[in-house]
Amino acid sequence: ADDWILWNGSSASVTTFISPQPVEATDDAFWDQFWADTATSVQDVFALVPAAEIRAVREESPSNLATLCYKAVEKLVQGAESGCHTEKERQIVLNCCRLLTRILPYIFEDPDWRGFFWSTVPGAGRGGGDEDDENARPLAESLLLAVTDLLFCPDFTVQSHRRSTVDTAEDIHSIDSCEYIWEAGVGFAHSPQPNYIHDLNRTELLKLLLTCFSEAMYLPPSSDSSNTNPWVQFFCSTENRHALPLFTSLLNVVCAYDPVGYGIPYNHLLFSDYREPLVEEAAQVLIVTLDYDSSTSSSPTVDGTTTGTAMDDVDPPGPDNLFVNYLSRIHREEDFQFILKGVARLLSNPLVQTYLPNSAKKIQFHQELLVLFWKLCDFNKKFLFFVLKSSDVLDILVPILYFLNDARADQSRVGLMHIGVFILLLLSGERNFGVRLNKPYSVRVPMDIPVFTGTHADLLIIVFHKIITSGHQRLQPLFDCLLTIVVNVSPYLKSLSMVAANKLLHLLEAFSTTWFLFSAVQNHHLVFFLLEVFNNIIQYQFDGNSNLVYAVIRKRNVFHQLANLPTDSQSIQKGLQRKKKSPEPISRTNSQDGVSMEGSRPAAPAEPGTLKTSLVATPGIDKLTEKSQVSEDGTMRSLEPEASQLSPEGNPPAALSDGEPWSGEASHSRRDRRRLSSASSSGQWTPTPDWVMSWKSKLPLQTIMRLLQVLVPQVEKICIDKGLTDESEILKFLQHGTLVGLLPVPHPILIRKYQANSGTAMWFRTYMWGVIYLRNVDPPIWYDTDVKLFEIQRV
């Protein structure tokens, strides 16, 4: 209790507070001690109000804790009513804010208290006799409305538009908060004078908002992602009269932020940057308000099928969540440009390699930015098309590849790996993304990858190869996704570099070893994906891809081995024996890794003891995507499989992921799977000859075998005739060769487009709150409370 004495100034009052004897709500002298002190910071409040004491009050004297919360909210409501004109009022508001931020997690962690803020407090603090109990608001609503009013309070959180003094001070209820938006950008052209006091006050209020929303952390992950967070639901409803200006303020503050400091190197060292904490808080509040499962919504605005002018009344009503609604209705090109430029600038910040190290401030909130970018693309299809319309999309791609490569060995950054891959999967479903990748890659961001000369497609393939061959074990579930992205873009890749071509063949070599193919039920899918990549490039982009064709010819034995894969029991057992000898999933040797780029550091594992939060499993690739066929004119037609349900073992039927056209085979392979999987009494799956036959017969090798049949004799003849050992001559020959009329009829291009589903919605919720939990360490808002949405683990 000593800390409370420091806080309160008298030991008597602390004893009274902690004792089971309730203190009357009308005893203002007693309660005012909690917020009257003038010189505290949020850190002080956390130090002075220890967790054990909050829990003790909660258990021993619940009525006092209830009254404290009630009185603190009442003070915020009074501050919002009066407009906080005096320094003393502002101090009281900030102290109540800090106190509630400290206490709320302890209310949420106890199921018996969770409903407390959603109840009205009868009689408390109303002099006991007020008549309006029936229509009194729940405490949570009063709290949220007061905070939103305070976020647009002249001279406290926004610049006053009045010239003169207190007698004509603006009435907080008559001001139009749309005129007080915090930053220029979407829907607002005026950039207010920066004011660091306003920034600090906004940051404290947003911290309290985020803490209110964090009730979600205290509920276990559920398969029903439609569980809406009551705090967010109310905050983003029409009850919040500031919803639009607040949404706009948060978005603009984030997208307008320039961490370099107005373009002057080292500027951040001269001015303490008060904007950054506000931008971080704004980004976190924004992504939490946008936590919305779009797979359950049939709103036409969200899926981009309406073409009315957005942000007006012509569109059909969007989701009830106004923030999601506003986000989905942004439509002006200049707004899209502002958002995209801002997000790209901030994502590129860790990569900014000027000749002056430390010349720019390094930001830490890239994960929040990636979630925000994901939400923008998922909820606003017009934004997605805008992003892909020009090569600006590459300004998002390069930072994502940088993060993926940098985090590949770090167990604590699995979530970052997933969201980066999800974004690329979403983008790869659109033809324009593949086309943009042909732009030469000239930015030389120091990355721990082999030096190459080529395009952004080469960069993507080389980074993906690095993740697969030298990432940690827990990334294996992502392999399907990584290769699906490569398949999606492959029909559009005009010319791969030799380095990237060799990487693709090295992956095929690694994935087609017998022990890898026979050691897990879905491993052969990776071979199907890679063969699909080669087929797409050979059929649709043969002319510019002599490097790849040459690599295929050099590694032709891999294709012959696949075609002649043994299917008898003895060979299967022999293949599996090999696994015991070499447990590494992929040979690290033989990938011809040249010298890494200058100035790069190798990807490092997490420091021992690093905290990380657990994540829910992500859906399999068949649930994550749906197949579309590209028609001659470039339009896509969705291929809805009849047999898309999972097999009893929870594995996608072979025919669904194997990259061959839909057929009646799916049900047949499911029957096989059931028979095969029950073959093993230990409950562990074992491969059988029937199972190997079931997919070996479908390997799409015809195109490649035909190519080898035609070109290998010609290449061998040149080598013999000219005594050639030099590959440049052979490449020259391949560049001018043609296979027109010699290859099988081109197959239709199949694209696997990301589709929203409740599994990914739940994954995003746990990932997002895990990031927010770990990033809020000063003060540590949720640390050591009984969080249920995820587990906190040490690496």
Coordinates of C-alpha atoms in Angstrom, one line a residue, residues 313-726:
D313 CA -25.3 8.3 -50.4
V314 CA -25.7 6.5 -53.7
D315 CA -23.8 3.4 -52.6
P316 CA -25.8 0.7 -50.9
P317 CA -25.2 0.8 -47.2
G318 CA -21.9 -0.8 -46.2
P319 CA -21.1 -2.6 -43.0
D320 CA -22.4 -1.1 -39.7
N321 CA -18.8 -0.5 -38.7
L322 CA -18.4 3.1 -39.9
F323 CA -14.6 2.9 -40.0
V324 CA -14.7 -0.1 -42.4
N325 CA -17.5 1.6 -44.3
Y326 CA -15.5 4.8 -44.8
L327 CA -12.3 2.9 -45.7
S328 CA -14.2 0.9 -48.3
R329 CA -15.6 4.1 -49.9
I330 CA -12.5 6.2 -50.4
H331 CA -12.3 6.6 -54.2
R332 CA -10.5 9.7 -55.3
E333 CA -7.2 9.1 -57.1
E334 CA -5.4 11.8 -55.1
D335 CA -6.5 10.1 -51.8
F336 CA -5.2 6.7 -53.0
Q337 CA -2.0 8.3 -54.1
F338 CA -1.6 10.0 -50.6
I339 CA -2.2 6.7 -48.8
L340 CA 0.0 4.6 -51.0
K341 CA 2.9 7.1 -50.9
G342 CA 2.6 7.4 -47.2
V343 CA 2.6 3.6 -46.5
A344 CA 5.4 3.0 -49.0
R345 CA 7.5 5.8 -47.4
L346 CA 7.1 4.3 -43.9
L347 CA 7.6 0.7 -45.0
S348 CA 10.8 1.7 -46.8
N349 CA 12.1 3.5 -43.8
P350 CA 14.2 0.6 -42.4
L351 CA 15.7 0.2 -45.8
V352 CA 16.7 3.9 -46.3
Q353 CA 20.4 3.5 -46.8
T354 CA 21.7 6.9 -47.3
Y355 CA 25.4 7.6 -47.2
L356 CA 24.8 8.9 -43.7
P357 CA 23.9 6.1 -41.3
N358 CA 21.4 7.2 -38.6
S359 CA 20.4 10.2 -40.8
A360 CA 16.8 9.1 -40.6
K361 CA 14.9 8.0 -37.6
K362 CA 14.1 4.2 -37.7
I363 CA 10.5 3.5 -37.1
Q364 CA 9.3 0.3 -35.4
F365 CA 5.7 0.0 -36.4
H366 CA 6.0 -1.7 -39.8
Q367 CA 3.8 -4.6 -38.7
E368 CA 0.9 -2.3 -37.9
L369 CA 1.5 -0.7 -41.3
L370 CA 1.3 -4.1 -43.1
V371 CA -2.0 -4.9 -41.3
L372 CA -3.3 -1.5 -42.4
F373 CA -2.2 -2.1 -46.0
W374 CA -3.8 -5.5 -45.9
K375 CA -7.1 -4.0 -44.7
L376 CA -7.0 -1.3 -47.4
C377 CA -6.6 -3.9 -50.1
D378 CA -9.1 -6.3 -48.6
F379 CA -11.9 -3.8 -48.0
N380 CA -11.4 -1.4 -50.9
K381 CA -10.9 -3.2 -54.2
K382 CA -10.6 0.2 -56.0
F383 CA -7.5 0.9 -53.9
L384 CA -6.1 -2.6 -54.8
F385 CA -6.5 -1.8 -58.5
F386 CA -5.0 1.6 -58.0
V387 CA -2.0 0.0 -56.3
L388 CA -1.5 -2.4 -59.2
K389 CA -2.1 0.2 -61.9
S390 CA 1.5 1.6 -61.8
S391 CA 4.8 0.3 -60.8
D392 CA 4.3 2.0 -57.4
V393 CA 3.3 -1.4 -56.1
L394 CA 7.0 -2.3 -56.3
D395 CA 7.6 0.3 -53.5
I396 CA 5.5 -2.0 -51.3
L397 CA 6.9 -5.2 -52.7
V398 CA 10.6 -4.4 -52.0
P399 CA 10.2 -3.6 -48.3
I400 CA 8.0 -6.7 -47.8
L401 CA 10.7 -8.9 -49.4
Y402 CA 13.3 -7.1 -47.2
F403 CA 11.3 -8.0 -44.1
L404 CA 10.7 -11.6 -45.2
N405 CA 14.3 -12.1 -45.9
D406 CA 15.5 -10.4 -42.7
A407 CA 13.0 -12.3 -40.4
R408 CA 13.4 -15.8 -42.0
A409 CA 15.6 -17.2 -39.2
D410 CA 13.9 -15.5 -36.3
Q411 CA 11.3 -17.6 -34.4
S412 CA 9.8 -14.5 -32.8
R413 CA 8.8 -13.0 -36.2
V414 CA 6.8 -15.8 -37.7
G415 CA 3.7 -13.5 -37.7
L416 CA 5.6 -10.9 -39.8
M417 CA 6.5 -13.7 -42.3
H418 CA 2.9 -14.7 -42.6
I419 CA 1.4 -11.2 -43.1
G420 CA 4.1 -10.4 -45.7
V421 CA 3.3 -13.6 -47.6
F422 CA -0.5 -13.0 -47.3
I423 CA -0.2 -9.6 -48.8
L424 CA 1.9 -10.9 -51.8
L425 CA -0.7 -13.8 -52.2
L426 CA -3.5 -11.2 -52.4
L427 CA -1.6 -9.1 -54.9
S428 CA -0.5 -12.1 -57.0
G429 CA -4.2 -12.9 -57.8
E430 CA -4.2 -9.9 -60.1
R431 CA -2.6 -10.1 -63.6
N432 CA -1.1 -6.6 -63.2
F433 CA 1.1 -7.7 -60.4
G434 CA 2.8 -10.3 -62.5
V435 CA 3.3 -7.7 -65.3
R436 CA 4.8 -5.1 -62.9
L437 CA 7.4 -7.6 -61.7
N438 CA 9.1 -7.3 -65.1
K439 CA 10.5 -3.9 -64.2
P440 CA 14.3 -4.1 -63.8
Y441 CA 15.4 -4.1 -60.2
S442 CA 18.0 -1.3 -59.7
V443 CA 17.5 -0.2 -56.1
R444 CA 20.3 -1.9 -54.2
V445 CA 19.0 -2.5 -50.8
P446 CA 21.6 -4.5 -48.9
M447 CA 20.0 -7.9 -48.5
D448 CA 21.6 -11.2 -47.5
I449 CA 20.9 -12.8 -51.0
P450 CA 23.2 -13.6 -53.9
V451 CA 24.1 -10.7 -56.2
F452 CA 22.1 -10.8 -59.4
T453 CA 21.2 -8.5 -62.4
G454 CA 17.5 -8.7 -63.3
T455 CA 14.0 -7.8 -62.5
H456 CA 11.7 -7.6 -59.5
A457 CA 10.5 -11.1 -60.4
D458 CA 14.1 -12.4 -59.9
L459 CA 14.3 -10.6 -56.6
L460 CA 11.0 -12.3 -55.5
I461 CA 12.1 -15.8 -56.5
I462 CA 15.6 -15.4 -55.0
V463 CA 14.2 -14.3 -51.6
F464 CA 11.5 -17.0 -51.6
H465 CA 14.3 -19.6 -52.3
K466 CA 16.3 -18.2 -49.4
I467 CA 13.2 -18.5 -47.1
I468 CA 12.6 -22.1 -48.1
T469 CA 16.2 -23.2 -47.9
S470 CA 17.4 -21.3 -44.9
G471 CA 14.4 -20.2 -42.9
H472 CA 13.5 -22.0 -39.7
Q473 CA 11.2 -25.1 -39.4
R474 CA 8.1 -23.2 -38.4
L475 CA 7.9 -21.6 -41.9
Q476 CA 7.1 -24.9 -43.6
P477 CA 3.3 -24.3 -43.7
L478 CA 4.1 -21.2 -45.8
F479 CA 5.8 -23.1 -48.6
D480 CA 2.5 -23.7 -50.4
C481 CA 1.7 -20.0 -50.2
L482 CA 5.1 -19.0 -51.5
L483 CA 4.9 -21.3 -54.5
T484 CA 1.3 -20.4 -55.2
I485 CA 2.5 -16.8 -55.5
V486 CA 5.2 -17.8 -58.0
V487 CA 2.6 -19.9 -60.0
N488 CA 0.3 -16.9 -60.1
V489 CA 2.8 -14.6 -61.6
S490 CA 4.7 -17.1 -63.8
P491 CA 2.6 -16.7 -67.0
Y492 CA 3.6 -13.0 -67.1
L493 CA 7.4 -13.2 -66.5
K494 CA 9.2 -12.1 -69.6
S495 CA 12.8 -13.1 -68.8
L496 CA 14.2 -14.7 -65.6
S497 CA 17.9 -14.2 -64.8
M498 CA 20.2 -17.2 -64.6
V499 CA 20.4 -16.9 -60.8
A500 CA 16.6 -17.1 -60.4
A501 CA 16.2 -19.9 -63.0
N502 CA 18.8 -22.0 -61.1
K503 CA 17.0 -21.3 -57.8
L504 CA 13.7 -22.6 -59.2
L505 CA 15.4 -25.8 -60.4
H506 CA 17.2 -26.2 -57.1
L507 CA 13.8 -26.2 -55.4
L508 CA 12.4 -28.8 -57.8
E509 CA 15.5 -30.9 -57.1
A510 CA 15.0 -30.7 -53.4
F511 CA 11.3 -31.3 -53.4
S512 CA 11.4 -34.2 -55.8
T513 CA 13.8 -36.4 -53.8
T514 CA 12.0 -39.6 -52.9
W515 CA 12.3 -39.2 -49.1
F516 CA 10.7 -35.7 -49.3
L517 CA 7.9 -36.9 -51.5
F518 CA 7.1 -39.9 -49.4
S519 CA 7.5 -38.3 -46.0
A520 CA 4.3 -36.3 -45.8
V521 CA 0.9 -36.6 -47.3
Q522 CA 1.0 -33.2 -49.0
N523 CA 4.7 -32.8 -50.0
H524 CA 4.1 -33.7 -53.6
H525 CA 1.9 -30.6 -54.0
L526 CA 5.1 -28.5 -54.0
V527 CA 6.4 -30.4 -57.1
F528 CA 3.0 -29.8 -58.8
F529 CA 3.3 -26.1 -58.2
L530 CA 6.9 -25.9 -59.5
L531 CA 6.0 -27.9 -62.7
E532 CA 3.1 -25.5 -63.2
V533 CA 5.5 -22.6 -63.0
F534 CA 7.8 -24.2 -65.7
N535 CA 4.8 -25.0 -67.9
N536 CA 3.4 -21.5 -67.7
I537 CA 6.7 -19.9 -68.6
I538 CA 7.5 -22.4 -71.5
Q539 CA 4.0 -22.1 -73.0
Y540 CA 3.4 -18.4 -72.5
Q541 CA 6.8 -16.7 -72.3
F542 CA 9.2 -19.0 -74.1
D543 CA 10.8 -16.3 -76.2
G544 CA 12.6 -14.3 -73.5
N545 CA 13.3 -17.2 -71.1
S546 CA 16.4 -18.9 -72.6
N547 CA 18.0 -18.9 -69.1
L548 CA 15.2 -21.0 -67.7
V549 CA 15.1 -23.3 -70.7
Y550 CA 18.9 -23.8 -70.4
A551 CA 18.6 -24.6 -66.7
V552 CA 15.8 -27.1 -67.4
I553 CA 18.0 -28.8 -70.1
R554 CA 21.0 -28.9 -67.7
K555 CA 18.9 -30.4 -64.9
R556 CA 16.9 -32.7 -67.2
N557 CA 17.7 -35.8 -65.1
V558 CA 15.4 -34.3 -62.3
F559 CA 12.4 -34.5 -64.7
H560 CA 13.3 -38.0 -65.9
Q561 CA 13.6 -39.2 -62.3
L562 CA 10.2 -37.8 -61.6
A563 CA 8.7 -39.5 -64.6
N564 CA 10.2 -42.7 -63.5
L565 CA 9.4 -42.4 -59.8
P566 CA 9.3 -45.9 -58.3
T567 CA 5.9 -46.8 -56.8
D568 CA 6.6 -50.3 -55.3
S569 CA 6.6 -50.7 -51.5
Q570 CA 10.3 -51.6 -51.3
S571 CA 11.4 -48.4 -53.1
I572 CA 9.1 -46.3 -50.9
Q573 CA 10.7 -47.8 -47.8
K574 CA 14.1 -47.3 -49.2
G575 CA 13.3 -43.6 -49.9
L576 CA 12.1 -43.1 -46.4
Q577 CA 15.3 -44.7 -45.0
R578 CA 17.2 -42.0 -46.7
K579 CA 15.3 -39.4 -44.7
K580 CA 16.6 -40.9 -41.5
K581 CA 20.1 -40.3 -42.7
S582 CA 19.6 -36.7 -43.7
P583 CA 16.9 -34.9 -41.7
E584 CA 17.5 -31.5 -43.3
P585 CA 14.3 -30.7 -45.3
I586 CA 16.3 -29.3 -48.1
S587 CA 19.9 -29.6 -49.1
R588 CA 21.6 -26.3 -48.3
T589 CA 24.5 -27.1 -50.5
N590 CA 24.2 -27.2 -54.3
S591 CA 22.2 -24.0 -54.5
Q592 CA 25.1 -22.2 -56.0
D593 CA 24.8 -19.3 -53.6
G594 CA 27.1 -16.7 -54.9
V595 CA 28.5 -13.8 -52.8
S596 CA 25.9 -12.0 -50.9
M597 CA 25.2 -8.3 -51.5
E598 CA 27.6 -5.8 -50.2
G599 CA 26.7 -4.2 -46.8
S600 CA 24.2 -7.0 -45.9
R601 CA 24.0 -8.8 -42.6
P602 CA 23.0 -12.5 -42.4
A603 CA 19.5 -13.1 -41.2
A604 CA 19.8 -13.7 -37.5
P605 CA 17.7 -15.9 -35.1
A606 CA 15.9 -14.3 -32.2
E607 CA 18.0 -13.4 -29.2
P608 CA 17.3 -16.1 -26.5
G609 CA 14.6 -14.8 -24.2
T610 CA 12.8 -12.7 -26.8
L611 CA 9.1 -12.6 -26.0
K612 CA 6.7 -13.7 -28.7
T613 CA 3.0 -14.3 -28.9
S614 CA 1.4 -17.5 -30.1
L615 CA -0.7 -17.5 -33.3
V616 CA -3.7 -19.6 -34.4
A617 CA -3.1 -21.9 -37.4
T618 CA -3.8 -20.5 -40.8
P619 CA -6.1 -22.3 -43.2
G620 CA -4.6 -24.6 -45.9
I621 CA -4.0 -23.1 -49.4
D622 CA -7.2 -24.7 -50.7
K623 CA -9.2 -22.8 -48.1
L624 CA -7.1 -19.6 -48.5
T625 CA -7.6 -19.4 -52.3
E626 CA -10.1 -20.2 -55.0
K627 CA -9.1 -21.1 -58.6
S628 CA -9.9 -18.7 -61.5
Q629 CA -9.2 -19.4 -65.1
V630 CA -7.8 -16.6 -67.3
S631 CA -9.8 -16.3 -70.6
E632 CA -8.2 -15.2 -73.9
D633 CA -9.3 -11.6 -73.3
G634 CA -7.6 -11.6 -69.9
T635 CA -10.8 -11.7 -67.8
M636 CA -11.0 -14.3 -65.0
R637 CA -13.7 -16.9 -64.5
S638 CA -14.0 -18.5 -61.1
L639 CA -13.8 -22.3 -61.1
E640 CA -15.9 -23.5 -58.3
P641 CA -15.0 -27.1 -57.6
E642 CA -17.8 -29.5 -56.9
A643 CA -15.7 -31.4 -54.5
S644 CA -14.0 -28.6 -52.5
Q645 CA -14.9 -30.0 -49.1
L646 CA -12.0 -31.4 -47.1
S647 CA -11.3 -35.1 -46.9
P648 CA -12.0 -36.8 -43.6
E649 CA -8.4 -36.4 -42.5
G650 CA -8.5 -32.6 -43.0
N651 CA -6.2 -32.7 -46.0
P652 CA -7.2 -31.2 -49.3
P653 CA -8.0 -33.9 -51.8
A654 CA -5.1 -34.4 -54.2
A655 CA -7.0 -33.1 -57.1
L656 CA -7.7 -29.8 -55.4
S657 CA -4.1 -28.6 -55.0
D658 CA -2.3 -30.5 -57.6
G659 CA -2.6 -27.9 -60.3
E660 CA -4.4 -30.1 -62.8
P661 CA -7.9 -29.2 -64.2
W662 CA -10.9 -30.1 -62.1
S663 CA -12.2 -33.6 -62.7
G664 CA -14.2 -36.3 -61.1
E665 CA -10.9 -37.5 -59.6
A666 CA -11.3 -35.5 -56.4
S667 CA -13.8 -37.9 -54.8
H668 CA -11.8 -40.9 -56.1
S669 CA -8.6 -39.6 -54.5
R670 CA -10.5 -38.9 -51.2
R671 CA -11.6 -42.6 -51.2
D672 CA -8.0 -43.6 -51.7
R673 CA -6.8 -41.3 -49.0
R674 CA -9.2 -42.7 -46.5
R675 CA -8.1 -46.3 -47.4
L676 CA -4.4 -45.4 -47.4
S677 CA -4.5 -43.4 -44.2
S678 CA -6.1 -46.1 -42.2
A679 CA -3.4 -48.5 -43.4
S680 CA -1.2 -47.6 -40.5
S681 CA -2.2 -48.9 -37.1
S682 CA 0.0 -46.5 -35.1
G683 CA -2.3 -43.7 -36.4
Q684 CA 0.7 -42.3 -38.3
W685 CA 0.3 -41.9 -42.0
T686 CA 2.3 -44.2 -44.2
P687 CA 2.7 -43.9 -48.0
T688 CA 1.5 -46.8 -50.1
P689 CA 2.0 -47.7 -53.8
D690 CA -1.6 -46.8 -54.6
W691 CA -1.2 -43.4 -53.1
V692 CA 2.0 -42.7 -55.1
M693 CA 0.3 -43.9 -58.2
S694 CA -2.7 -41.7 -57.5
W695 CA -0.7 -38.5 -58.0
K696 CA 2.3 -39.7 -60.0
S697 CA 0.0 -40.4 -63.0
K698 CA -1.1 -36.7 -62.9
L699 CA 2.3 -35.0 -62.9
P700 CA 2.1 -32.4 -65.7
L701 CA 5.4 -33.4 -67.4
Q702 CA 4.2 -33.5 -71.1
T703 CA 5.3 -30.0 -72.0
I704 CA 8.7 -30.3 -70.5
M705 CA 9.3 -33.8 -71.9
R706 CA 8.4 -32.5 -75.3
L707 CA 10.8 -29.5 -74.9
L708 CA 13.6 -31.8 -73.9
Q709 CA 12.9 -34.2 -76.7
V710 CA 13.2 -31.4 -79.3
L711 CA 16.0 -29.3 -77.8
V712 CA 18.4 -31.7 -76.1
P713 CA 19.6 -33.4 -79.4
Q714 CA 20.0 -30.0 -81.0
V715 CA 22.1 -28.6 -78.1
E716 CA 24.2 -31.7 -78.0
K717 CA 24.8 -31.5 -81.7
I718 CA 26.0 -27.9 -81.4
C719 CA 28.4 -28.8 -78.6
I720 CA 29.9 -31.7 -80.6
D721 CA 30.1 -29.8 -83.9
K722 CA 31.6 -26.6 -82.4
G723 CA 33.4 -28.3 -79.5
L724 CA 31.5 -25.9 -77.3
T725 CA 31.8 -25.8 -73.6
D726 CA 30.8 -22.2 -73.3

